Amino acid sequence: WVTGLAQCSAAMRALASFLALRCAAPPRRVLLRALTSDGENVHAAWTKEDDWKLWQHRDDADVAELLGRKAGGVAARLKKLEDPASTAAKRLFGEVEAEETIDMEDYLALDDDALLRQCRIDYRRDSGPGGQKRNKVESAVRLTHTTSGVVANAMEDRSQHVNKRRALRRLRTNIAHNVRRPVDLDEPFDNDDACAGLLPWTSAQRIGAKSALRPRAEQALLDVLEACNGSIGDAATYLGGSTGQLSKVLTKDTRLKDAANAIRRNFDLGPLRSRK
C-alpha cells in the first residue's frame, strides 16, 4: 500500500507518465485523482506530448534534437518504471520501504502567520532612513527562522510593520537558497514540478521575479542541482534542457547564482559566471 500524501502523489505522477507513454496516440492530458483516507484530494497530471513523440520514435536522435531534448531520456525513465527493482517502480506499486520516505517540513508551503510563528523576531534601532525618528524608534526588523537558522533583515522604512513584511519576503528567498530538500531522480520531471515555470524550454506558466511562487520554484531548482552533485549538465538532462539553457537561468539573478555556486563549491566544482 502507498502511505503518506507525498508518496501517494509521487506514485500517481509515475503512473500518469506510464499510462501516457503507452497510449496509441498522443494524449492531450492524463489526469488521475484519488481520495485519501483522511479525505484529502490528490491529483497528478501528465501533459508532456513531446515525451510521447520521443517514445514513439524510441528516442530517435533527430526527433530529440528537433524537440530540444536529449535522445534516450524518455526510454530510460520508462525503463525505470518497468523495472520492479527501481525506486520509481517500488513507489508506483507501493513497495517503498518506510525508511526511504524522508519527512522534511516544507517551510515555504506555510502561510505568513505560520512561518512567523517559527521565527524569533528582533527589533532594533538602525542607521537607515528615518528623519526625526532616526535612532529613536526600533524600526529595523531581524527574523531568525529557529528551525533552519536562516536569517533575514529589513531596515529601509521608518515603519516597523513595513520592514517586518519585507523581512518575511526575504526570509522566504533565503530559505529557498539555503535549505535543501531531497529529490528522487528516478521520478521523471514534468511541467507540474515547482521549478518548471523558471525553465524557458517548458510549457509551464512563467514565474516572474516578483511572483509569490518564486522562492518555492528557486528552491526546487536548487534541490535538483544538489541532487545532481552540482553538475549543470546532469541537472539540465534531468530537467529536459541543455547545459547552456540551465546555466543562463541560474546566472540571470545574482542571488540565485550565488546559491548555485555555494552548492557547486560543496562538490569542489568551479563557479558559474554570468554571461555578458
JSON list of C-alpha atoms in Angstrom, two decimals, residues 67 137 190 209:
[
{"chain": "A", "resi": 67, "resn": "LEU", "atom": "CA", "xyz": [12.25, 18.95, -29.80]},
{"chain": "A", "resi": 137, "resn": "VAL", "atom": "CA", "xyz": [12.44, 54.10, 17.18]},
{"chain": "A", "resi": 190, "resn": "ASP", "atom": "CA", "xyz": [7.25, 17.28, -15.66]},
{"chain": "A", "resi": 209, "resn": "ALA", "atom": "CA", "xyz": [10.87, 37.68, -10.27]}
]
